[in-house]
Amino acid sequence: MRTILNLIWLVLAGFWLAVGYVVAGLICCILIVTIPFGIASFRIAGYALWPFGRTVVDKRSAGAGSVLGNIIWVIVAGWWLALGHLVSGIALCVTIIGIPLGLANFKLIPISLLPLGKEIVPSDQPFATR
């Protein structure tokens, strides 16, 4: 079931959302100071491309730097990406078949706003609990 949902997701929303994250990552990597944001954006692009079967957990080693980085990220790129997830999530929830995909979009909003200090892990692993 996970694979079927991921394939439908890839066609309907995942590809374009991943392209948005890759563009944000490239822009962040061009500016030398924001390379950590670019790396986080590339990591989330993979998650946005294939989200079912994975989840986001807090990274225990994250410190004050990730909080400061998240504040900068929200101002620079995070709210644009979260808005993309919100709009596509609402559009997908209009149909019955699209409801799980819309919920997956809503699940991606917190990591699109605050990506630093988070880790993407398989959801069937024991360390995936919050």
A tleap script that builds the chain and sets N, CA, C and O, in Angstrom:
source leaprc.protein.ff14SB
mol = sequence {
  NMET ARG THR ILE LEU ASN LEU ILE TRP LEU
  VAL LEU ALA GLY PHE TRP LEU ALA VAL GLY
  TYR VAL VAL ALA GLY LEU ILE CYS CYS ILE
  LEU ILE VAL THR ILE PRO PHE GLY ILE ALA
  SER PHE ARG ILE ALA GLY TYR ALA LEU TRP
  PRO PHE GLY ARG THR VAL VAL ASP LYS ARG
  SER ALA GLY ALA GLY SER VAL LEU GLY ASN
  ILE ILE TRP VAL ILE VAL ALA GLY TRP TRP
  LEU ALA LEU GLY HIE LEU VAL SER GLY ILE
  ALA LEU CYS VAL THR ILE ILE GLY ILE PRO
  LEU GLY LEU ALA ASN PHE LYS LEU ILE PRO
  ILE SER LEU LEU PRO LEU GLY LYS GLU ILE
  VAL PRO SER ASP GLN PRO PHE ALA THR CARG
}
set mol.1.N position { 0.824 -1.191 0.000 }
set mol.1.CA position { 0.000 0.000 0.000 }
set mol.1.C position { 0.870 1.257 0.000 }
set mol.1.O position { 0.548 2.256 -0.645 }
set mol.2.N position { 1.980 1.182 0.741 }
set mol.2.CA position { 2.890 2.314 0.808 }
set mol.2.C position { 3.424 2.693 -0.574 }
set mol.2.O position { 3.498 3.869 -0.930 }
set mol.3.N position { 3.793 1.671 -1.337 }
set mol.3.CA position { 4.350 1.916 -2.665 }
set mol.3.C position { 3.314 2.532 -3.594 }
set mol.3.O position { 3.631 3.443 -4.359 }
set mol.4.N position { 2.085 2.047 -3.535 }
set mol.4.CA position { 1.027 2.607 -4.379 }
set mol.4.C position { 0.780 4.069 -4.028 }
set mol.4.O position { 0.664 4.913 -4.916 }
set mol.5.N position { 0.699 4.369 -2.735 }
set mol.5.CA position { 0.497 5.759 -2.316 }
set mol.5.C position { 1.666 6.640 -2.742 }
set mol.5.O position { 1.462 7.775 -3.173 }
set mol.6.N position { 2.893 6.123 -2.626 }
set mol.6.CA position { 4.056 6.900 -3.036 }
set mol.6.C position { 4.058 7.162 -4.537 }
set mol.6.O position { 4.438 8.250 -4.970 }
set mol.7.N position { 3.643 6.194 -5.332 }
set mol.7.CA position { 3.598 6.398 -6.781 }
set mol.7.C position { 2.535 7.421 -7.164 }
set mol.7.O position { 2.778 8.282 -8.009 }
set mol.8.N position { 1.354 7.330 -6.547 }
set mol.8.CA position { 0.307 8.321 -6.813 }
set mol.8.C position { 0.770 9.702 -6.342 }
set mol.8.O position { 0.556 10.706 -7.021 }
set mol.9.N position { 1.400 9.735 -5.180 }
set mol.9.CA position { 1.925 10.983 -4.634 }
set mol.9.C position { 2.946 11.603 -5.581 }
set mol.9.O position { 2.928 12.812 -5.811 }
set mol.10.N position { 3.833 10.781 -6.127 }
set mol.10.CA position { 4.870 11.263 -7.023 }
set mol.10.C position { 4.271 11.961 -8.236 }
set mol.10.O position { 4.763 13.005 -8.665 }
set mol.11.N position { 3.215 11.387 -8.784 }
set mol.11.CA position { 2.587 11.952 -9.974 }
set mol.11.C position { 1.786 13.212 -9.646 }
set mol.11.O position { 1.873 14.201 -10.373 }
set mol.12.N position { 1.014 13.189 -8.570 }
set mol.12.CA position { 0.097 14.293 -8.282 }
set mol.12.C position { 0.739 15.479 -7.567 }
set mol.12.O position { 0.376 16.624 -7.837 }
set mol.13.N position { 1.681 15.231 -6.662 }
set mol.13.CA position { 2.202 16.345 -5.873 }
set mol.13.C position { 3.700 16.265 -5.607 }
set mol.13.O position { 4.369 17.296 -5.549 }
set mol.14.N position { 4.227 15.085 -5.447 }
set mol.14.CA position { 5.590 14.925 -4.966 }
set mol.14.C position { 6.659 15.507 -5.858 }
set mol.14.O position { 7.610 16.121 -5.375 }
set mol.15.N position { 6.510 15.316 -7.175 }
set mol.15.CA position { 7.545 15.798 -8.079 }
set mol.15.C position { 7.689 17.309 -7.997 }
set mol.15.O position { 8.802 17.825 -7.885 }
set mol.16.N position { 6.566 18.023 -8.051 }
set mol.16.CA position { 6.625 19.482 -8.057 }
set mol.16.C position { 7.068 20.050 -6.715 }
set mol.16.O position { 7.766 21.063 -6.664 }
set mol.17.N position { 6.663 19.397 -5.631 }
set mol.17.CA position { 7.119 19.852 -4.313 }
set mol.17.C position { 8.619 19.611 -4.152 }
set mol.17.O position { 9.331 20.448 -3.597 }
set mol.18.N position { 9.093 18.466 -4.639 }
set mol.18.CA position { 10.520 18.181 -4.562 }
set mol.18.C position { 11.319 19.173 -5.406 }
set mol.18.O position { 12.408 19.587 -5.010 }
set mol.19.N position { 10.788 19.553 -6.558 }
set mol.19.CA position { 11.457 20.558 -7.387 }
set mol.19.C position { 11.560 21.882 -6.632 }
set mol.19.O position { 12.581 22.564 -6.713 }
set mol.20.N position { 10.518 22.245 -5.907 }
set mol.20.CA position { 10.570 23.465 -5.098 }
set mol.20.C position { 11.656 23.411 -4.040 }
set mol.20.O position { 12.361 24.395 -3.819 }
set mol.21.N position { 11.794 22.259 -3.382 }
set mol.21.CA position { 12.850 22.114 -2.381 }
set mol.21.C position { 14.234 22.132 -3.011 }
set mol.21.O position { 15.169 22.687 -2.434 }
set mol.22.N position { 14.376 21.530 -4.189 }
set mol.22.CA position { 15.676 21.528 -4.864 }
set mol.22.C position { 16.055 22.942 -5.291 }
set mol.22.O position { 17.214 23.335 -5.160 }
set mol.23.N position { 15.097 23.710 -5.799 }
set mol.23.CA position { 15.369 25.101 -6.173 }
set mol.23.C position { 15.778 25.909 -4.942 }
set mol.23.O position { 16.731 26.686 -4.999 }
set mol.24.N position { 15.063 25.728 -3.832 }
set mol.24.CA position { 15.429 26.428 -2.595 }
set mol.24.C position { 16.816 26.000 -2.134 }
set mol.24.O position { 17.596 26.827 -1.662 }
set mol.25.N position { 17.132 24.703 -2.268 }
set mol.25.CA position { 18.453 24.215 -1.879 }
set mol.25.C position { 19.553 24.776 -2.749 }
set mol.25.O position { 20.620 25.125 -2.244 }
set mol.26.N position { 19.316 24.870 -4.050 }
set mol.26.CA position { 20.326 25.441 -4.949 }
set mol.26.C position { 20.574 26.908 -4.644 }
set mol.26.O position { 21.720 27.359 -4.636 }
set mol.27.N position { 19.503 27.654 -4.392 }
set mol.27.CA position { 19.668 29.067 -4.042 }
set mol.27.C position { 20.445 29.202 -2.745 }
set mol.27.O position { 21.308 30.070 -2.621 }
set mol.28.N position { 20.142 28.344 -1.776 }
set mol.28.CA position { 20.848 28.409 -0.498 }
set mol.28.C position { 22.313 27.999 -0.644 }
set mol.28.O position { 23.169 28.529 0.065 }
set mol.29.N position { 22.615 27.072 -1.543 }
set mol.29.CA position { 24.004 26.641 -1.724 }
set mol.29.C position { 24.827 27.653 -2.521 }
set mol.29.O position { 26.051 27.693 -2.396 }
set mol.30.N position { 24.165 28.464 -3.334 }
set mol.30.CA position { 24.883 29.514 -4.062 }
set mol.30.C position { 25.424 30.539 -3.076 }
set mol.30.O position { 26.558 31.000 -3.204 }
set mol.31.N position { 24.615 30.885 -2.106 }
set mol.31.CA position { 25.062 31.784 -1.047 }
set mol.31.C position { 25.816 30.934 -0.020 }
set mol.31.O position { 25.215 30.065 0.612 }
set mol.32.N position { 27.066 31.161 0.149 }
set mol.32.CA position { 27.934 30.293 0.941 }
set mol.32.C position { 27.462 30.161 2.386 }
set mol.32.O position { 27.551 29.075 2.961 }
set mol.33.N position { 26.975 31.214 2.969 }
set mol.33.CA position { 26.585 31.208 4.380 }
set mol.33.C position { 25.401 30.280 4.640 }
set mol.33.O position { 25.275 29.736 5.738 }
set mol.34.N position { 24.543 30.093 3.658 }
set mol.34.CA position { 23.323 29.319 3.859 }
set mol.34.C position { 23.429 27.877 3.349 }
set mol.34.O position { 22.407 27.250 3.071 }
set mol.35.N position { 24.630 27.350 3.226 }
set mol.35.CA position { 24.806 25.962 2.768 }
set mol.35.C position { 24.102 24.961 3.684 }
set mol.35.O position { 23.515 24.013 3.164 }
set mol.36.N position { 24.120 25.107 5.015 }
set mol.36.CA position { 23.355 24.156 5.846 }
set mol.36.C position { 21.866 24.139 5.517 }
set mol.36.O position { 21.225 23.093 5.615 }
set mol.37.N position { 21.311 25.284 5.129 }
set mol.37.CA position { 19.909 25.317 4.716 }
set mol.37.C position { 19.711 24.566 3.414 }
set mol.37.O position { 18.704 23.882 3.230 }
set mol.38.N position { 20.676 24.694 2.506 }
set mol.38.CA position { 20.603 23.968 1.246 }
set mol.38.C position { 20.644 22.467 1.445 }
set mol.38.O position { 19.902 21.731 0.795 }
set mol.39.N position { 21.501 22.011 2.334 }
set mol.39.CA position { 21.588 20.578 2.633 }
set mol.39.C position { 20.276 20.086 3.242 }
set mol.39.O position { 19.782 19.019 2.877 }
set mol.40.N position { 19.717 20.857 4.163 }
set mol.40.CA position { 18.429 20.479 4.757 }
set mol.40.C position { 17.332 20.465 3.703 }
set mol.40.O position { 16.445 19.612 3.739 }
set mol.41.N position { 17.387 21.400 2.771 }
set mol.41.CA position { 16.377 21.455 1.721 }
set mol.41.C position { 16.487 20.240 0.794 }
set mol.41.O position { 15.463 19.691 0.386 }
set mol.42.N position { 17.691 19.817 0.458 }
set mol.42.CA position { 17.862 18.620 -0.369 }
set mol.42.C position { 17.373 17.371 0.362 }
set mol.42.O position { 16.786 16.480 -0.251 }
set mol.43.N position { 17.614 17.309 1.663 }
set mol.43.CA position { 17.147 16.178 2.464 }
set mol.43.C position { 15.609 16.116 2.473 }
set mol.43.O position { 15.029 15.037 2.353 }
set mol.44.N position { 14.969 17.252 2.613 }
set mol.44.CA position { 13.516 17.289 2.623 }
set mol.44.C position { 12.954 17.028 1.223 }
set mol.44.O position { 11.844 16.511 1.093 }
set mol.45.N position { 13.705 17.378 0.181 }
set mol.45.CA position { 13.245 17.104 -1.190 }
set mol.45.C position { 13.061 15.607 -1.399 }
set mol.45.O position { 12.099 15.185 -2.040 }
set mol.46.N position { 13.965 14.807 -0.869 }
set mol.46.CA position { 13.807 13.358 -0.957 }
set mol.46.C position { 12.598 12.871 -0.187 }
set mol.46.O position { 11.905 11.947 -0.615 }
set mol.47.N position { 12.352 13.489 0.937 }
set mol.47.CA position { 11.185 13.130 1.749 }
set mol.47.C position { 9.900 13.573 1.058 }
set mol.47.O position { 8.898 12.859 1.100 }
set mol.48.N position { 9.918 14.733 0.428 }
set mol.48.CA position { 8.739 15.216 -0.280 }
set mol.48.C position { 8.472 14.403 -1.542 }
set mol.48.O position { 7.341 14.362 -2.027 }
set mol.49.N position { 9.491 13.767 -2.066 }
set mol.49.CA position { 9.334 12.942 -3.255 }
set mol.49.C position { 8.709 11.597 -2.936 }
set mol.49.O position { 7.966 11.052 -3.752 }
set mol.50.N position { 9.002 11.047 -1.749 }
set mol.50.CA position { 8.585 9.683 -1.373 }
set mol.50.C position { 8.285 9.661 0.126 }
set mol.50.O position { 9.082 9.109 0.884 }
set mol.51.N position { 7.155 10.243 0.593 }
set mol.51.CA position { 6.944 10.436 2.033 }
set mol.51.C position { 6.356 9.249 2.795 }
set mol.51.O position { 6.587 9.119 3.997 }
set mol.52.N position { 5.601 8.382 2.118 }
set mol.52.CA position { 4.923 7.313 2.845 }
set mol.52.C position { 5.929 6.255 3.278 }
set mol.52.O position { 6.761 5.811 2.487 }
set mol.53.N position { 5.844 5.858 4.549 }
set mol.53.CA position { 6.773 4.885 5.108 }
set mol.53.C position { 7.934 5.532 5.837 }
set mol.53.O position { 8.816 4.836 6.340 }
set mol.54.N position { 7.945 6.853 5.900 }
set mol.54.CA position { 8.982 7.573 6.644 }
set mol.54.C position { 8.319 8.607 7.534 }
set mol.54.O position { 7.187 9.025 7.292 }
set mol.55.N position { 9.035 9.008 8.559 }
set mol.55.CA position { 8.515 10.008 9.479 }
set mol.55.C position { 9.643 10.931 9.924 }
set mol.55.O position { 10.816 10.660 9.667 }
set mol.56.N position { 9.286 12.007 10.582 }
set mol.56.CA position { 10.245 12.998 11.059 }
set mol.56.C position { 10.328 12.913 12.572 }
set mol.56.O position { 9.302 12.896 13.253 }
set mol.57.N position { 11.543 12.858 13.102 }
set mol.57.CA position { 11.768 12.860 14.546 }
set mol.57.C position { 12.761 13.963 14.887 }
set mol.57.O position { 13.534 14.403 14.036 }
set mol.58.N position { 12.731 14.397 16.123 }
set mol.58.CA position { 13.685 15.403 16.581 }
set mol.58.C position { 15.061 14.782 16.710 }
set mol.58.O position { 15.199 13.642 17.153 }
set mol.59.N position { 16.079 15.535 16.322 }
set mol.59.CA position { 17.459 15.097 16.457 }
set mol.59.C position { 17.926 15.484 17.852 }
set mol.59.O position { 17.869 16.654 18.228 }
set mol.60.N position { 18.377 14.526 18.599 }
set mol.60.CA position { 18.751 14.792 20.002 }
set mol.60.C position { 19.980 15.689 20.122 }
set mol.60.O position { 20.142 16.375 21.131 }
set mol.61.N position { 20.847 15.694 19.110 }
set mol.61.CA position { 22.068 16.482 19.191 }
set mol.61.C position { 21.888 17.922 18.709 }
set mol.61.O position { 22.853 18.686 18.686 }
set mol.62.N position { 20.675 18.301 18.327 }
set mol.62.CA position { 20.426 19.664 17.838 }
set mol.62.C position { 20.491 20.640 19.005 }
set mol.62.O position { 20.004 20.362 20.100 }
set mol.63.N position { 21.096 21.771 18.747 }
set mol.63.CA position { 21.250 22.755 19.811 }
set mol.63.C position { 20.661 24.098 19.444 }
set mol.63.O position { 19.715 24.192 18.662 }
set mol.64.N position { 21.237 25.133 20.024 }
set mol.64.CA position { 20.733 26.492 19.822 }
set mol.64.C position { 20.953 26.963 18.390 }
set mol.64.O position { 20.203 27.803 17.896 }
set mol.65.N position { 21.964 26.437 17.724 }
set mol.65.CA position { 22.215 26.822 16.336 }
set mol.65.C position { 21.068 26.452 15.420 }
set mol.65.O position { 20.741 27.192 14.492 }
set mol.66.N position { 20.456 25.304 15.679 }
set mol.66.CA position { 19.330 24.903 14.834 }
set mol.66.C position { 18.111 25.790 15.081 }
set mol.66.O position { 17.328 26.027 14.162 }
set mol.67.N position { 17.942 26.278 16.297 }
set mol.67.CA position { 16.826 27.199 16.584 }
set mol.67.C position { 17.030 28.511 15.833 }
set mol.67.O position { 16.094 29.023 15.219 }
set mol.68.N position { 18.229 29.052 15.875 }
set mol.68.CA position { 18.534 30.285 15.153 }
set mol.68.C position { 18.415 30.069 13.650 }
set mol.68.O position { 17.880 30.917 12.937 }
set mol.69.N position { 18.911 28.940 13.174 }
set mol.69.CA position { 18.801 28.616 11.755 }
set mol.69.C position { 17.366 28.462 11.302 }
set mol.69.O position { 17.013 28.884 10.201 }
set mol.70.N position { 16.533 27.860 12.140 }
set mol.70.CA position { 15.120 27.704 11.790 }
set mol.70.C position { 14.407 29.050 11.691 }
set mol.70.O position { 13.530 29.229 10.846 }
set mol.71.N position { 14.774 29.979 12.538 }
set mol.71.CA position { 14.175 31.321 12.471 }
set mol.71.C position { 14.524 31.980 11.138 }
set mol.71.O position { 13.663 32.564 10.481 }
set mol.72.N position { 15.788 31.880 10.747 }
set mol.72.CA position { 16.214 32.444 9.459 }
set mol.72.C position { 15.532 31.714 8.311 }
set mol.72.O position { 15.100 32.346 7.346 }
set mol.73.N position { 15.431 30.383 8.403 }
set mol.73.CA position { 14.813 29.576 7.348 }
set mol.73.C position { 13.348 29.959 7.130 }
set mol.73.O position { 12.903 30.080 5.989 }
set mol.74.N position { 12.601 30.150 8.216 }
set mol.74.CA position { 11.184 30.507 8.094 }
set mol.74.C position { 11.041 31.815 7.324 }
set mol.74.O position { 10.151 31.950 6.484 }
set mol.75.N position { 11.905 32.764 7.604 }
set mol.75.CA position { 11.824 34.069 6.944 }
set mol.75.C position { 12.213 33.964 5.471 }
set mol.75.O position { 11.568 34.573 4.618 }
set mol.76.N position { 13.258 33.200 5.164 }
set mol.76.CA position { 13.791 33.150 3.803 }
set mol.76.C position { 12.977 32.243 2.893 }
set mol.76.O position { 12.553 32.681 1.823 }
set mol.77.N position { 12.745 30.995 3.282 }
set mol.77.CA position { 12.135 30.037 2.347 }
set mol.77.C position { 11.035 29.186 2.955 }
set mol.77.O position { 10.191 28.673 2.221 }
set mol.78.N position { 11.014 29.023 4.244 }
set mol.78.CA position { 10.102 28.076 4.865 }
set mol.78.C position { 8.639 28.361 4.652 }
set mol.78.O position { 7.860 27.444 4.390 }
set mol.79.N position { 8.250 29.607 4.757 }
set mol.79.CA position { 6.823 29.892 4.636 }
set mol.79.C position { 6.336 29.711 3.210 }
set mol.79.O position { 5.167 29.383 3.009 }
set mol.80.N position { 7.203 29.913 2.196 }
set mol.80.CA position { 6.804 29.655 0.810 }
set mol.80.C position { 6.540 28.177 0.592 }
set mol.80.O position { 5.547 27.797 -0.029 }
set mol.81.N position { 7.435 27.348 1.108 }
set mol.81.CA position { 7.285 25.908 0.939 }
set mol.81.C position { 6.080 25.389 1.720 }
set mol.81.O position { 5.349 24.526 1.236 }
set mol.82.N position { 5.874 25.915 2.928 }
set mol.82.CA position { 4.705 25.512 3.720 }
set mol.82.C position { 3.414 25.924 3.028 }
set mol.82.O position { 2.429 25.187 3.068 }
set mol.83.N position { 3.409 27.076 2.401 }
set mol.83.CA position { 2.241 27.522 1.656 }
set mol.83.C position { 1.955 26.594 0.471 }
set mol.83.O position { 0.797 26.309 0.165 }
set mol.84.N position { 3.013 26.127 -0.190 }
set mol.84.CA position { 2.836 25.162 -1.274 }
set mol.84.C position { 2.218 23.866 -0.785 }
set mol.84.O position { 1.352 23.297 -1.449 }
set mol.85.N position { 2.664 23.393 0.383 }
set mol.85.CA position { 2.076 22.179 0.967 }
set mol.85.C position { 0.620 22.400 1.362 }
set mol.85.O position { -0.219 21.519 1.173 }
set mol.86.N position { 0.324 23.564 1.905 }
set mol.86.CA position { -1.044 23.857 2.325 }
set mol.86.C position { -1.991 23.907 1.131 }
set mol.86.O position { -3.076 23.327 1.173 }
set mol.87.N position { -1.591 24.585 0.088 }
set mol.87.CA position { -2.447 24.708 -1.096 }
set mol.87.C position { -2.639 23.358 -1.772 }
set mol.87.O position { -3.764 22.994 -2.115 }
set mol.88.N position { -1.561 22.614 -1.968 }
set mol.88.CA position { -1.713 21.311 -2.623 }
set mol.88.C position { -2.445 20.321 -1.716 }
set mol.88.O position { -3.159 19.452 -2.216 }
set mol.89.N position { -2.286 20.430 -0.409 }
set mol.89.CA position { -3.011 19.560 0.512 }
set mol.89.C position { -4.508 19.802 0.466 }
set mol.89.O position { -5.295 18.855 0.469 }
set mol.90.N position { -4.900 21.054 0.423 }
set mol.90.CA position { -6.327 21.381 0.321 }
set mol.90.C position { -6.871 20.898 -1.017 }
set mol.90.O position { -7.969 20.346 -1.075 }
set mol.91.N position { -6.115 21.100 -2.090 }
set mol.91.CA position { -6.577 20.655 -3.409 }
set mol.91.C position { -6.718 19.135 -3.474 }
set mol.91.O position { -7.649 18.627 -4.099 }
set mol.92.N position { -5.813 18.413 -2.841 }
set mol.92.CA position { -5.896 16.956 -2.860 }
set mol.92.C position { -7.027 16.434 -1.985 }
set mol.92.O position { -7.607 15.391 -2.287 }
set mol.93.N position { -7.348 17.133 -0.916 }
set mol.93.CA position { -8.413 16.681 -0.019 }
set mol.93.C position { -9.810 16.868 -0.602 }
set mol.93.O position { -10.791 16.422 -0.007 }
set mol.94.N position { -9.910 17.515 -1.744 }
set mol.94.CA position { -11.214 17.706 -2.372 }
set mol.94.C position { -11.786 16.365 -2.829 }
set mol.94.O position { -13.000 16.165 -2.776 }
set mol.95.N position { -10.940 15.452 -3.272 }
set mol.95.CA position { -11.414 14.140 -3.715 }
set mol.95.C position { -11.191 13.112 -2.612 }
set mol.95.O position { -10.322 13.293 -1.759 }
set mol.96.N position { -11.955 12.058 -2.626 }
set mol.96.CA position { -11.820 11.010 -1.608 }
set mol.96.C position { -10.490 10.283 -1.762 }
set mol.96.O position { -9.838 9.968 -0.767 }
set mol.97.N position { -10.087 10.017 -2.990 }
set mol.97.CA position { -8.822 9.320 -3.231 }
set mol.97.C position { -7.641 10.176 -2.791 }
set mol.97.O position { -6.619 9.643 -2.359 }
set mol.98.N position { -7.767 11.487 -2.895 }
set mol.98.CA position { -6.668 12.377 -2.563 }
set mol.98.C position { -6.523 12.697 -1.090 }
set mol.98.O position { -5.556 13.354 -0.706 }
set mol.99.N position { -7.452 12.257 -0.245 }
set mol.99.CA position { -7.392 12.606 1.187 }
set mol.99.C position { -6.097 12.120 1.846 }
set mol.99.O position { -5.477 12.907 2.562 }
set mol.100.N position { -5.645 10.864 1.650 }
set mol.100.CA position { -4.372 10.470 2.268 }
set mol.100.C position { -3.196 11.293 1.758 }
set mol.100.O position { -2.247 11.550 2.498 }
set mol.101.N position { -3.258 11.704 0.504 }
set mol.101.CA position { -2.191 12.533 -0.057 }
set mol.101.C position { -2.236 13.943 0.518 }
set mol.101.O position { -1.194 14.541 0.785 }
set mol.102.N position { -3.435 14.471 0.708 }
set mol.102.CA position { -3.565 15.785 1.337 }
set mol.102.C position { -3.067 15.769 2.771 }
set mol.102.O position { -2.416 16.711 3.222 }
set mol.103.N position { -3.377 14.690 3.491 }
set mol.103.CA position { -2.876 14.565 4.869 }
set mol.103.C position { -1.358 14.460 4.897 }
set mol.103.O position { -0.721 14.976 5.814 }
set mol.104.N position { -0.773 13.798 3.905 }
set mol.104.CA position { 0.685 13.734 3.821 }
set mol.104.C position { 1.268 15.119 3.566 }
set mol.104.O position { 2.335 15.451 4.082 }
set mol.105.N position { 0.572 15.923 2.772 }
set mol.105.CA position { 1.012 17.301 2.566 }
set mol.105.C position { 0.994 18.078 3.870 }
set mol.105.O position { 1.931 18.818 4.172 }
set mol.106.N position { -0.068 17.912 4.640 }
set mol.106.CA position { -0.160 18.604 5.927 }
set mol.106.C position { 0.915 18.109 6.894 }
set mol.106.O position { 1.385 18.866 7.743 }
set mol.107.N position { 1.306 16.830 6.766 }
set mol.107.CA position { 2.359 16.270 7.607 }
set mol.107.C position { 3.717 16.890 7.280 }
set mol.107.O position { 4.600 16.936 8.137 }
set mol.108.N position { 3.886 17.359 6.063 }
set mol.108.CA position { 5.146 17.958 5.643 }
set mol.108.C position { 5.280 19.437 6.025 }
set mol.108.O position { 6.376 19.991 5.949 }
set mol.109.N position { 4.201 20.073 6.427 }
set mol.109.CA position { 4.264 21.497 6.754 }
set mol.109.C position { 5.214 21.794 7.915 }
set mol.109.O position { 6.010 22.727 7.797 }
set mol.110.N position { 5.180 21.053 9.039 }
set mol.110.CA position { 6.113 21.394 10.126 }
set mol.110.C position { 7.581 21.285 9.735 }
set mol.110.O position { 8.384 22.123 10.144 }
set mol.111.N position { 7.952 20.275 8.955 }
set mol.111.CA position { 9.360 20.171 8.574 }
set mol.111.C position { 9.731 21.193 7.512 }
set mol.111.O position { 10.896 21.578 7.410 }
set mol.112.N position { 8.765 21.641 6.718 }
set mol.112.CA position { 9.084 22.684 5.744 }
set mol.112.C position { 9.302 24.028 6.442 }
set mol.112.O position { 10.039 24.876 5.941 }
set mol.113.N position { 8.669 24.217 7.581 }
set mol.113.CA position { 8.870 25.451 8.340 }
set mol.113.C position { 10.119 25.399 9.215 }
set mol.113.O position { 10.843 26.390 9.308 }
set mol.114.N position { 10.382 24.271 9.853 }
set mol.114.CA position { 11.495 24.147 10.797 }
set mol.114.C position { 12.316 22.889 10.489 }
set mol.114.O position { 12.179 21.888 11.192 }
set mol.115.N position { 13.164 22.918 9.455 }
set mol.115.CA position { 13.859 21.694 9.039 }
set mol.115.C position { 15.096 21.347 9.861 }
set mol.115.O position { 15.467 20.176 9.945 }
set mol.116.N position { 15.728 22.322 10.455 }
set mol.116.CA position { 16.964 22.050 11.182 }
set mol.116.C position { 16.641 21.451 12.552 }
set mol.116.O position { 15.717 21.895 13.234 }
set mol.117.N position { 17.401 20.454 12.937 }
set mol.117.CA position { 17.150 19.761 14.196 }
set mol.117.C position { 16.169 18.617 14.057 }
set mol.117.O position { 15.701 18.068 15.054 }
set mol.118.N position { 15.857 18.255 12.826 }
set mol.118.CA position { 14.937 17.148 12.552 }
set mol.118.C position { 15.672 16.076 11.759 }
set mol.118.O position { 16.671 16.342 11.090 }
set mol.119.N position { 15.155 14.871 11.853 }
set mol.119.CA position { 15.737 13.742 11.139 }
set mol.119.C position { 14.604 12.939 10.507 }
set mol.119.O position { 13.559 12.737 11.126 }
set mol.120.N position { 14.813 12.483 9.278 }
set mol.120.CA position { 13.818 11.686 8.572 }
set mol.120.C position { 14.229 10.228 8.682 }
set mol.120.O position { 15.321 9.850 8.258 }
set mol.121.N position { 13.348 9.406 9.254 }
set mol.121.CA position { 13.659 7.996 9.510 }
set mol.121.C position { 12.528 7.117 8.978 }
set mol.121.O position { 11.401 7.586 8.822 }
set mol.122.N position { 12.824 5.845 8.698 }
set mol.122.CA position { 11.734 4.923 8.319 }
set mol.122.C position { 10.746 4.780 9.468 }
set mol.122.O position { 11.149 4.696 10.628 }
set mol.123.N position { 9.462 4.753 9.154 }
set mol.123.CA position { 8.452 4.717 10.209 }
set mol.123.C position { 8.295 3.347 10.843 }
set mol.123.O position { 7.659 3.234 11.891 }
set mol.124.N position { 8.850 2.305 10.246 }
set mol.124.CA position { 8.727 0.975 10.832 }
set mol.124.C position { 9.893 0.630 11.750 }
set mol.124.O position { 9.949 -0.486 12.267 }
set mol.125.N position { 10.822 1.550 11.967 }
set mol.125.CA position { 11.953 1.316 12.855 }
set mol.125.C position { 11.579 1.677 14.296 }
set mol.125.O position { 10.732 2.546 14.504 }
set mol.126.N position { 12.185 1.036 15.288 }
set mol.126.CA position { 11.850 1.353 16.675 }
set mol.126.C position { 12.240 2.760 17.096 }
set mol.126.O position { 11.651 3.299 18.034 }
set mol.127.N position { 13.224 3.376 16.426 }
set mol.127.CA position { 13.640 4.715 16.801 }
set mol.127.C position { 12.760 5.792 16.184 }
set mol.127.O position { 13.028 6.981 16.358 }
set mol.128.N position { 11.718 5.396 15.469 }
set mol.128.CA position { 10.830 6.359 14.824 }
set mol.128.C position { 9.763 6.909 15.764 }
set mol.128.O position { 8.972 7.760 15.358 }
set mol.129.N position { 9.724 6.447 16.999 }
set mol.129.CA position { 8.739 6.976 17.940 }
set mol.129.C position { 9.168 8.343 18.430 }
set mol.129.O position { 10.359 8.650 18.486 }
set mol.130.N position { 8.211 9.143 18.777 }
set mol.130.CA position { 8.538 10.504 19.212 }
set mol.130.C position { 8.711 10.568 20.681 }
set mol.130.O position { 8.990 11.637 21.224 }
savepdb mol mol.pdb
quit
